[in-house]
PDB file of C-alpha atoms in Angstrom:
ATOM      1  CA  UNK A  29     163.518 -22.855-142.475  1.00  0.00           C
ATOM      2  CA  UNK A  30     166.384 -20.559-143.361  1.00  0.00           C
ATOM      3  CA  UNK A  31     167.827 -19.978-146.838  1.00  0.00           C
ATOM      4  CA  UNK A  32     171.553 -19.411-147.199  1.00  0.00           C
ATOM      5  CA  UNK A  33     173.763 -18.742-150.190  1.00  0.00           C
ATOM      6  CA  UNK A  34     176.401 -21.379-150.886  1.00  0.00           C
ATOM      7  CA  UNK A  35     179.357 -20.321-153.044  1.00  0.00           C
ATOM      8  CA  UNK A  36     180.737 -23.179-155.111  1.00  0.00           C
ATOM      9  CA  UNK A  37     184.048 -22.530-156.925  1.00  0.00           C
ATOM     10  CA  UNK A  38     183.951 -23.371-160.628  1.00  0.00           C
ATOM     11  CA  UNK A  39     186.397 -23.023-163.496  1.00  0.00           C
ATOM     12  CA  UNK A  40     185.907 -19.835-165.452  1.00  0.00           C
ATOM     13  CA  UNK A  41     184.962 -21.730-168.607  1.00  0.00           C
ATOM     14  CA  UNK A  42     181.862 -23.074-166.817  1.00  0.00           C
ATOM     15  CA  UNK A  43     180.292 -19.607-166.705  1.00  0.00           C
ATOM     16  CA  UNK A  44     177.280 -19.284-168.983  1.00  0.00           C
ATOM     17  CA  UNK A  45     178.360 -18.631-172.558  1.00  0.00           C
ATOM     18  CA  UNK A  46     178.743 -14.982-173.423  1.00  0.00           C
ATOM     19  CA  UNK A  47     179.474 -13.405-176.760  1.00  0.00           C
ATOM     20  CA  UNK A  48     182.688 -11.426-177.184  1.00  0.00           C
ATOM     21  CA  UNK A  49     180.616  -8.239-177.432  1.00  0.00           C
ATOM     22  CA  UNK A  50     179.187  -8.929-173.977  1.00  0.00           C
ATOM     23  CA  UNK A  51     182.674  -9.015-172.476  1.00  0.00           C
ATOM     24  CA  UNK A  52     183.521  -5.704-174.104  1.00  0.00           C
ATOM     25  CA  UNK A  53     180.345  -4.163-172.679  1.00  0.00           C
ATOM     26  CA  UNK A  54     181.268  -5.399-169.187  1.00  0.00           C
ATOM     27  CA  UNK A  55     184.693  -3.839-169.588  1.00  0.00           C
ATOM     28  CA  UNK A  56     183.376  -0.280-169.392  1.00  0.00           C
ATOM     29  CA  UNK A  57     181.729  -1.027-166.040  1.00  0.00           C
ATOM     30  CA  UNK A  58     184.878  -2.705-164.724  1.00  0.00           C
ATOM     31  CA  UNK A  59     187.044   0.285-165.660  1.00  0.00           C
ATOM     32  CA  UNK A  60     184.631   2.612-163.842  1.00  0.00           C
ATOM     33  CA  UNK A  61     184.979   0.384-160.789  1.00  0.00           C
ATOM     34  CA  UNK A  62     188.752   0.653-161.081  1.00  0.00           C
ATOM     35  CA  UNK A  63     188.523   4.435-160.871  1.00  0.00           C
ATOM     36  CA  UNK A  64     187.368   4.014-157.273  1.00  0.00           C
ATOM     37  CA  UNK A  65     188.905   0.691-156.214  1.00  0.00           C
ATOM     38  CA  UNK A  66     192.204   1.205-158.039  1.00  0.00           C
ATOM     39  CA  UNK A  67     193.331   3.513-155.250  1.00  0.00           C
ATOM     40  CA  UNK A  68     193.234   0.628-152.762  1.00  0.00           C
ATOM     41  CA  UNK A  69     196.283  -1.590-152.348  1.00  0.00           C
ATOM     42  CA  UNK A  70     194.360  -4.802-153.050  1.00  0.00           C
ATOM     43  CA  UNK A  71     193.107  -3.510-156.415  1.00  0.00           C
ATOM     44  CA  UNK A  72     195.968  -1.298-157.585  1.00  0.00           C
ATOM     45  CA  UNK A  73     197.865  -3.954-159.587  1.00  0.00           C
ATOM     46  CA  UNK A  74     194.852  -5.482-161.307  1.00  0.00           C
ATOM     47  CA  UNK A  75     193.499  -2.061-162.279  1.00  0.00           C
ATOM     48  CA  UNK A  76     196.889  -0.999-163.607  1.00  0.00           C
ATOM     49  CA  UNK A  77     197.040  -4.211-165.670  1.00  0.00           C
ATOM     50  CA  UNK A  78     193.532  -3.495-166.981  1.00  0.00           C
ATOM     51  CA  UNK A  79     194.789  -0.315-168.636  1.00  0.00           C
ATOM     52  CA  UNK A  80     196.899  -2.478-170.988  1.00  0.00           C
ATOM     53  CA  UNK A  81     193.990  -4.605-172.272  1.00  0.00           C
ATOM     54  CA  UNK A  82     192.584  -3.913-175.728  1.00  0.00           C
ATOM     55  CA  UNK A  83     188.974  -2.949-174.903  1.00  0.00           C
ATOM     56  CA  UNK A  84     187.865  -3.599-178.478  1.00  0.00           C
ATOM     57  CA  UNK A  85     188.756  -7.288-178.185  1.00  0.00           C
ATOM     58  CA  UNK A  86     186.143  -9.245-176.279  1.00  0.00           C
ATOM     59  CA  UNK A  87     188.521 -12.217-176.234  1.00  0.00           C
ATOM     60  CA  UNK A  88     191.273 -10.158-174.550  1.00  0.00           C
ATOM     61  CA  UNK A  89     188.807  -8.836-171.989  1.00  0.00           C
ATOM     62  CA  UNK A  90     187.535 -12.355-171.267  1.00  0.00           C
ATOM     63  CA  UNK A  91     191.102 -13.637-170.877  1.00  0.00           C
ATOM     64  CA  UNK A  92     191.872 -10.786-168.469  1.00  0.00           C
ATOM     65  CA  UNK A  93     188.907 -11.661-166.241  1.00  0.00           C
ATOM     66  CA  UNK A  94     189.613 -15.403-166.404  1.00  0.00           C
ATOM     67  CA  UNK A  95     193.251 -15.000-165.399  1.00  0.00           C
ATOM     68  CA  UNK A  96     192.683 -12.587-162.505  1.00  0.00           C
ATOM     69  CA  UNK A  97     189.367 -13.515-160.885  1.00  0.00           C
ATOM     70  CA  UNK A  98     187.749 -16.621-159.441  1.00  0.00           C
ATOM     71  CA  UNK A  99     184.338 -17.767-160.630  1.00  0.00           C
ATOM     72  CA  UNK A 100     181.639 -19.116-158.321  1.00  0.00           C
ATOM     73  CA  UNK A 101     178.230 -20.670-158.745  1.00  0.00           C
ATOM     74  CA  UNK A 102     175.825 -19.295-156.154  1.00  0.00           C
ATOM     75  CA  UNK A 103     173.337 -21.839-154.872  1.00  0.00           C
ATOM     76  CA  UNK A 104     170.458 -21.355-152.442  1.00  0.00           C
ATOM     77  CA  UNK A 105     170.230 -23.983-149.699  1.00  0.00           C
ATOM     78  CA  UNK A 106     167.482 -24.312-147.143  1.00  0.00           C
ATOM     79  CA  UNK A 107     168.374 -25.241-143.566  1.00  0.00           C
ATOM     80  CA  UNK A 108     166.329 -25.904-140.484  1.00  0.00           C
ATOM     81  CA  UNK A 109     166.564 -22.836-138.292  1.00  0.00           C
ATOM     82  CA  UNK A 110     168.440 -23.622-135.086  1.00  0.00           C
ATOM     83  CA  UNK A 111     166.581 -22.895-131.926  1.00  0.00           C
ATOM     84  CA  UNK A 112     168.369 -21.373-129.011  1.00  0.00           C
ATOM     85  CA  UNK A 113     168.662 -24.226-126.522  1.00  0.00           C
ATOM     86  CA  UNK A 114     169.550 -21.871-123.671  1.00  0.00           C
ATOM     87  CA  UNK A 115     166.422 -20.682-121.894  1.00  0.00           C
ATOM     88  CA  UNK A 116     166.057 -16.940-121.543  1.00  0.00           C
ATOM     89  CA  UNK A 117     166.550 -15.594-118.043  1.00  0.00           C
ATOM     90  CA  UNK A 118     164.789 -12.654-116.535  1.00  0.00           C
ATOM     91  CA  UNK A 119     166.653  -9.991-114.619  1.00  0.00           C
TER      92      UNK A 119
END
């Protein structure tokens, strides 16, 4: 048996409930990430936009994340391991 992660897209509001204070606490970590990733083209705009968010407002932080990122539920699925049907050859 083999276990694989399955990523199921969900709407942001389906994430487990978090208090506004929790979003504000996550903000500090996100801004630190932006210090490194914000130099990359793919992250530059979102990190620049992050600078305009009121970090004291958990609701504003939550809205920022919800409008710029996708949410996924990660599920573990077990699969039968596939056996190699091609016999090994010796040299």
